[in-house]
Coordinates of C-alpha atoms in Angstrom, one line a residue:
M5 CA -62.7 92.9 198.3
T6 CA -62.7 89.7 200.5
S7 CA -59.3 88.8 202.1
S8 CA -57.2 85.6 201.7
A9 CA -53.9 84.0 203.4
T10 CA -52.2 84.3 200.2
L11 CA -53.7 87.7 199.5
D12 CA -52.6 88.9 203.0
L13 CA -48.9 87.2 202.6
S14 CA -49.0 88.6 199.1
L15 CA -49.4 92.2 200.4
E16 CA -47.0 91.9 202.9
L17 CA -44.2 90.6 200.4
L18 CA -45.4 93.5 198.0
R19 CA -44.5 96.3 200.6
Q20 CA -40.7 95.4 200.7
P21 CA -39.1 97.1 198.4
S22 CA -36.2 94.4 197.3
V23 CA -35.5 95.2 193.8
T24 CA -32.0 93.0 193.2
P25 CA -30.4 92.3 194.9
V26 CA -32.0 93.3 198.6
D27 CA -34.4 91.4 199.9
H28 CA -35.7 93.4 202.6
S29 CA -37.0 91.2 204.9
C30 CA -38.8 89.6 202.5
Q31 CA -37.1 86.0 203.5
N32 CA -37.6 87.0 207.3
I33 CA -41.5 86.7 206.9
M34 CA -41.7 83.6 204.7
A35 CA -39.0 82.1 206.8
D36 CA -40.8 83.1 210.3
R37 CA -44.1 81.9 208.7
L38 CA -42.2 78.4 207.6
E39 CA -40.5 78.1 211.3
K40 CA -43.9 77.5 212.2
A41 CA -44.9 74.7 210.6
G42 CA -41.5 72.8 211.4
F43 CA -39.4 74.2 208.8
K44 CA -35.3 74.3 210.0
I45 CA -34.1 77.9 208.6
E46 CA -30.9 77.8 207.1
N47 CA -29.7 81.6 205.6
M48 CA -27.1 81.1 202.6
R49 CA -25.5 85.0 202.6
F50 CA -23.0 85.0 199.6
E51 CA -21.3 88.3 198.8
D52 CA -24.3 90.5 199.0
V53 CA -27.2 88.5 198.5
D54 CA -29.1 86.5 200.7
N55 CA -31.1 82.9 200.2
L56 CA -32.7 81.1 202.1
W57 CA -32.9 78.0 202.2
A58 CA -36.1 76.3 204.4
R59 CA -36.5 72.5 205.0
R60 CA -38.9 69.9 206.5
G61 CA -38.6 66.6 207.2
T62 CA -35.0 64.8 206.2
E63 CA -36.0 62.0 204.1
S64 CA -36.3 61.8 200.3
P65 CA -37.9 62.7 198.1
V66 CA -38.0 66.2 198.5
F67 CA -40.1 68.5 197.3
C68 CA -38.8 72.0 196.5
F69 CA -40.4 74.9 196.1
A70 CA -38.3 77.7 194.7
G71 CA -38.5 81.4 193.6
H72 CA -37.0 85.0 194.5
T73 CA -38.0 87.5 196.1
D74 CA -36.0 90.5 194.3
V75 CA -37.6 92.6 191.5
V76 CA -36.6 94.3 189.1
P77 CA -36.1 98.2 188.8
T78 CA -39.5 100.4 188.9
G79 CA -39.0 102.7 186.7
S80 CA -40.5 106.3 186.2
L81 CA -42.9 106.3 189.3
D82 CA -44.7 108.7 187.8
A83 CA -45.9 106.7 185.1
W84 CA -47.3 104.2 187.5
G85 CA -51.3 104.8 188.8
S86 CA -50.2 104.0 192.9
D87 CA -46.8 104.0 194.4
P88 CA -45.3 100.3 193.1
F89 CA -44.4 99.5 196.6
A90 CA -47.4 100.2 198.1
P91 CA -50.4 97.7 196.5
E92 CA -53.4 98.4 195.4
I93 CA -56.7 96.6 194.3
R94 CA -58.4 98.2 191.4
D95 CA -61.3 96.6 189.5
G96 CA -60.2 93.2 191.0
K97 CA -56.6 93.4 189.9
L98 CA -53.6 93.7 192.4
Y99 CA -50.7 96.1 191.4
G100 CA -47.8 96.6 192.4
R101 CA -44.3 95.2 191.6
G102 CA -43.5 91.9 191.6
S103 CA -47.0 91.0 192.0
A104 CA -46.5 89.0 188.9
D105 CA -42.9 88.2 188.9
M106 CA -43.2 86.2 191.7
K107 CA -44.1 87.6 195.0
T108 CA -48.1 86.5 194.8
A109 CA -46.4 82.9 193.9
L110 CA -44.4 82.6 197.0
A111 CA -47.1 83.6 199.3
A112 CA -49.0 80.5 197.6
M113 CA -46.1 78.8 198.2
V114 CA -46.0 79.6 202.0
V115 CA -49.8 78.9 202.5
A116 CA -50.1 75.9 201.1
S117 CA -47.4 74.6 203.0
E118 CA -49.0 75.8 206.0
R119 CA -52.2 74.0 204.9
F120 CA -50.6 71.0 203.9
T121 CA -48.2 70.3 206.7
A122 CA -51.5 70.5 209.4
K123 CA -53.3 68.2 207.4
H124 CA -50.3 65.9 207.6
P125 CA -47.7 66.6 210.0
N126 CA -46.1 62.9 209.0
H127 CA -46.2 63.5 205.7
K128 CA -43.9 61.6 203.2
G129 CA -40.4 62.9 202.5
S130 CA -39.3 66.5 203.0
I131 CA -40.7 69.9 201.7
A132 CA -38.3 72.7 200.7
F133 CA -38.1 76.1 200.0
L134 CA -34.9 77.7 197.9
I135 CA -35.4 81.6 197.6
T136 CA -33.0 83.8 196.8
S137 CA -32.6 87.7 196.2
D138 CA -30.6 87.3 192.8
E139 CA -32.8 86.1 190.3
E140 CA -33.4 89.3 188.1
G141 CA -29.7 90.6 188.3
P142 CA -26.1 88.6 187.6
S143 CA -27.7 85.1 189.5
I144 CA -23.9 84.6 190.2
N145 CA -24.5 84.4 194.0
G146 CA -28.4 83.4 194.3
T147 CA -29.4 80.0 193.5
V148 CA -26.4 78.9 191.7
K149 CA -24.5 79.2 194.6
V150 CA -27.4 77.9 197.2
V151 CA -26.8 74.3 194.9
E152 CA -23.1 74.2 195.2
T153 CA -23.5 74.0 198.8
L154 CA -26.9 71.7 198.8
E155 CA -24.3 69.2 195.9
A156 CA -21.4 69.4 197.9
R157 CA -22.9 67.7 201.2
N158 CA -25.3 65.5 198.7
E159 CA -28.7 67.1 199.6
K160 CA -30.3 66.7 196.6
M161 CA -34.2 67.6 195.4
T162 CA -36.0 65.4 193.7
W163 CA -38.8 67.7 192.1
C164 CA -38.4 71.1 192.3
L165 CA -41.5 73.5 191.2
V166 CA -40.1 77.4 190.4
G167 CA -43.1 80.1 190.8
E168 CA -42.3 82.2 187.9
P169 CA -45.3 83.5 186.0
S170 CA -45.7 80.6 183.4
S171 CA -49.9 81.4 182.3
T172 CA -50.5 83.5 179.6
N173 CA -54.5 83.6 179.4
T174 CA -56.0 81.9 182.3
L175 CA -54.3 80.6 185.8
G176 CA -52.9 76.9 184.9
D177 CA -52.8 77.3 180.9
I178 CA -48.9 76.9 180.3
V179 CA -46.6 75.5 182.3
K180 CA -43.0 75.3 181.5
N181 CA -40.9 71.9 181.3
G182 CA -37.6 73.2 180.0
R183 CA -36.0 76.4 179.5
R184 CA -33.9 76.9 176.0
G185 CA -29.8 77.0 176.4
S186 CA -28.6 80.8 176.4
L187 CA -25.4 82.0 174.4
N188 CA -24.2 85.4 174.2
A189 CA -21.2 86.4 172.3
K190 CA -19.6 90.1 171.8
L191 CA -17.8 90.1 168.3
T192 CA -15.5 92.5 167.8
V193 CA -14.5 92.7 164.2
K194 CA -11.4 94.6 164.0
G195 CA -10.6 96.3 160.3
K196 CA -8.4 99.9 159.7
Q197 CA -9.7 103.2 160.1
G198 CA -8.8 105.6 157.1
H199 CA -10.8 108.1 155.3
V200 CA -13.2 107.8 152.8
A201 CA -12.0 108.9 149.9
Y202 CA -8.4 106.4 150.3
P203 CA -10.5 103.4 150.8
H204 CA -7.4 101.5 149.7
L205 CA -5.6 102.5 152.8
A206 CA -8.1 101.5 155.7
L207 CA -9.7 98.2 155.7
N208 CA -13.6 98.7 156.6
P209 CA -14.8 96.1 159.2
I210 CA -19.0 96.8 158.6
H211 CA -18.1 95.5 155.0
M212 CA -15.2 93.0 155.8
A213 CA -18.1 91.2 158.6
S214 CA -21.5 92.2 156.3
K215 CA -21.6 88.6 154.3
A216 CA -20.7 86.5 157.4
I217 CA -23.6 88.5 159.9
A218 CA -26.0 87.8 157.0
E219 CA -25.1 84.6 156.9
L220 CA -25.2 83.9 160.2
C221 CA -28.8 85.3 160.4
E222 CA -29.6 83.1 157.5
T223 CA -28.3 79.7 159.4
V224 CA -31.2 77.1 160.5
W225 CA -29.0 75.8 163.1
D226 CA -31.5 73.1 164.0
N227 CA -35.2 72.6 163.3
G228 CA -36.1 72.1 167.3
N229 CA -38.5 68.6 168.7
E230 CA -40.8 67.6 170.3
Y231 CA -40.1 69.9 173.5
F232 CA -38.2 72.6 172.1
P233 CA -38.7 75.5 168.8
A234 CA -35.8 75.6 166.6
T235 CA -32.8 77.1 167.7
T236 CA -32.8 81.1 166.9
F237 CA -29.7 83.5 166.3
Q238 CA -30.3 87.2 167.3
I239 CA -28.6 90.3 167.0
S240 CA -29.2 92.5 170.0
N241 CA -26.2 95.1 169.2
I242 CA -24.4 96.4 166.6
N243 CA -21.8 99.5 167.1
S244 CA -18.9 101.0 164.9
G245 CA -18.0 104.2 163.3
T246 CA -16.6 107.8 164.8
G247 CA -20.1 109.6 163.9
A248 CA -18.4 111.4 161.5
T249 CA -19.6 110.9 157.8
N250 CA -15.9 110.9 156.1
V251 CA -14.4 108.2 158.2
V252 CA -13.5 104.1 157.6
P253 CA -14.2 103.0 161.3
G254 CA -11.4 100.5 162.7
T255 CA -13.6 98.6 164.5
L256 CA -17.2 96.7 164.5
T257 CA -18.9 95.3 167.5
T258 CA -21.7 93.0 167.9
L259 CA -23.5 91.7 170.1
F260 CA -25.8 88.2 169.9
N261 CA -27.7 85.8 171.3
F262 CA -28.8 81.9 170.8
R263 CA -31.4 80.6 172.4
Y264 CA -31.0 77.1 171.7
S265 CA -32.8 73.9 172.2
T266 CA -31.7 70.1 173.2
E267 CA -30.7 69.4 169.2
V268 CA -27.4 71.2 169.6
T269 CA -24.4 71.8 172.0
A270 CA -23.2 75.5 173.2
E271 CA -20.0 74.0 171.8
E272 CA -21.3 72.8 168.5
L273 CA -23.2 76.5 168.1
K274 CA -19.5 78.1 168.7
A275 CA -17.6 76.0 166.2
R276 CA -20.2 77.0 163.3
T277 CA -20.5 80.8 164.0
L278 CA -16.3 80.6 163.9
E279 CA -16.8 78.7 160.7
I280 CA -18.5 81.2 159.1
L281 CA -16.5 84.0 160.6
D282 CA -13.1 82.4 159.4
R283 CA -14.5 80.8 155.5
H284 CA -15.3 84.9 154.8
Q285 CA -11.8 85.9 156.2
V286 CA -13.5 88.0 159.0
N287 CA -10.0 89.6 161.4
Y288 CA -11.9 89.2 164.5
D289 CA -11.5 88.6 168.5
I290 CA -14.9 86.6 169.9
E291 CA -16.0 86.6 174.0
W292 CA -18.6 83.8 174.8
T293 CA -20.9 83.8 178.0
L294 CA -22.5 81.1 178.5
S295 CA -26.1 82.5 180.7
G296 CA -27.6 78.6 181.1
L297 CA -27.6 75.4 179.5
P298 CA -31.3 74.3 178.4
F299 CA -33.4 71.6 180.3
L300 CA -36.3 69.4 179.6
T301 CA -38.7 67.6 182.5
P302 CA -40.2 64.8 180.2
V303 CA -43.8 64.0 181.2
G304 CA -43.3 62.3 184.5
E305 CA -44.4 62.2 188.1
L306 CA -43.9 66.6 188.3
V307 CA -45.6 67.0 185.4
N308 CA -48.9 64.5 186.1
A309 CA -49.2 65.9 189.5
A310 CA -49.4 69.6 187.8
K311 CA -51.1 68.8 185.4
K312 CA -54.1 66.8 187.9
A313 CA -54.0 69.9 190.7
I314 CA -54.3 72.5 187.9
L315 CA -57.6 70.4 186.2
N316 CA -58.9 69.7 189.5
V317 CA -58.8 73.6 191.0
T318 CA -59.8 75.3 187.5
G319 CA -60.8 72.9 184.9
V320 CA -58.0 74.0 182.7
E321 CA -56.1 71.3 180.9
T322 CA -52.7 72.5 180.8
V323 CA -50.2 72.6 178.1
L324 CA -46.4 72.1 178.3
S325 CA -44.1 74.5 177.0
T326 CA -40.5 75.1 176.8
S327 CA -40.5 78.7 175.5
G328 CA -39.7 82.2 177.0
G329 CA -36.7 83.2 178.5
T330 CA -34.4 81.4 181.2
S331 CA -35.0 80.8 184.7
D332 CA -33.1 79.2 187.8
G333 CA -34.5 76.2 186.8
R334 CA -31.5 76.2 184.8
F335 CA -29.3 75.5 188.0
I336 CA -31.7 72.9 189.6
A337 CA -32.0 71.0 186.9
P338 CA -28.5 69.6 186.2
T339 CA -28.6 68.2 189.8
G340 CA -31.3 65.6 188.1
A341 CA -34.3 67.1 189.8
Q342 CA -37.2 67.2 187.7
V343 CA -38.3 71.2 187.2
L344 CA -41.4 72.6 186.6
E345 CA -42.2 76.2 186.8
L346 CA -46.1 77.0 187.4
G347 CA -47.5 81.1 188.6
V348 CA -49.7 83.5 187.5
L349 CA -50.4 85.3 184.5
N350 CA -47.1 86.7 182.9
E351 CA -48.7 89.7 180.4
T352 CA -46.9 92.4 182.9
I353 CA -44.3 91.3 184.3
H354 CA -41.0 93.9 184.3
Q355 CA -43.9 96.6 183.2
V356 CA -45.2 99.4 184.6
N357 CA -48.1 99.1 186.6
E358 CA -47.4 95.0 186.9
H359 CA -50.3 93.6 188.2
V360 CA -52.1 90.1 188.8
N361 CA -55.6 89.1 189.1
V362 CA -56.7 88.7 192.9
A363 CA -58.8 86.2 192.2
D364 CA -56.2 83.7 191.5
L365 CA -54.5 83.6 194.7
E366 CA -56.3 81.5 196.3
P367 CA -56.6 78.7 193.7
L368 CA -52.9 79.1 193.2
A369 CA -52.2 78.3 196.8
E370 CA -55.1 75.4 195.7
I371 CA -52.6 74.5 192.9
Y372 CA -50.0 73.8 194.8
E373 CA -51.3 72.3 198.0
Q374 CA -52.8 69.8 195.5
I375 CA -49.7 69.0 194.2
L376 CA -47.9 68.6 197.3
E377 CA -51.0 65.8 197.7
G378 CA -50.7 64.5 195.3
L379 CA -46.6 63.0 195.6
L380 CA -46.0 63.5 199.6
A381 CA -49.4 62.8 201.7
E382 CA -49.3 59.8 203.4

């Protein structure tokens, strides 16, 4: 297999066992390269999380590459065909934890920036990197804290490209120009424990909640719009009972999630949920957790630059999408930046034997470089 700059840096990053929230030198490896290309390096550590803010230039507009060095745990090593932190190339595929999500994208970003700045040492505006080691974890001390720091000193991003694996069948066929919001709830329904033979002396929380839960499942929350599918409601866990067949349980606990579009707000979803529970006379406590607001980058400079670069490099007419889970783009978009996610194929992310096509690595770096050309070439 012919070596390349992007592959070589990918291998170096993949050898670091950077399971959330440990960075394990990944950011130092990237920072050393970026510093040589003229970037000012700023390490931001919050609690146990390492973050990197690197910037070349002092003027606007600011183009930022964003991503994460942390990876999810490997699971059973016996299930892997090779050591997940000793990357191997087999049949044209690069295997290793983080190969798709998203160390190869990080390598492509660095290589693209090196090449672009060598050609355009006096480029317009600024190029920046916002890299965290807390994207796969609780996401408390990572990108959100860096953004808060930047906002406090009025340091703004104009465009942000997140290297999440967005592609589905071929490189660049899908880019994410937004994400749905994510609202979680823990619902505790309160009944009264008792003997099943004396139901009049007990109050079954399962029976009490069943009609309300059914209505929540059947409710149409919205119909989506041009960019977003309809809001979805999904129950991820229901737990009740003592394990005995002759005991009416005292409580029922349900976990559920809304993935919601821009057609509805988190507050509206909360209010409608409570109205349903109250109408069915459910006795309950509920705890809400907002994981992220929905965001959308409409067609504009960043989207057009990405579509043009993908077409030039791969011949693919890319499709805009807002599907999938959340990403750190949810912390960056509220600052006013245009945010786009573009990376390798996502077929094997978080799986055993995670891998990426080696043949996609150099084209990805070329796409990133051409986006920089389109936005910042002098």
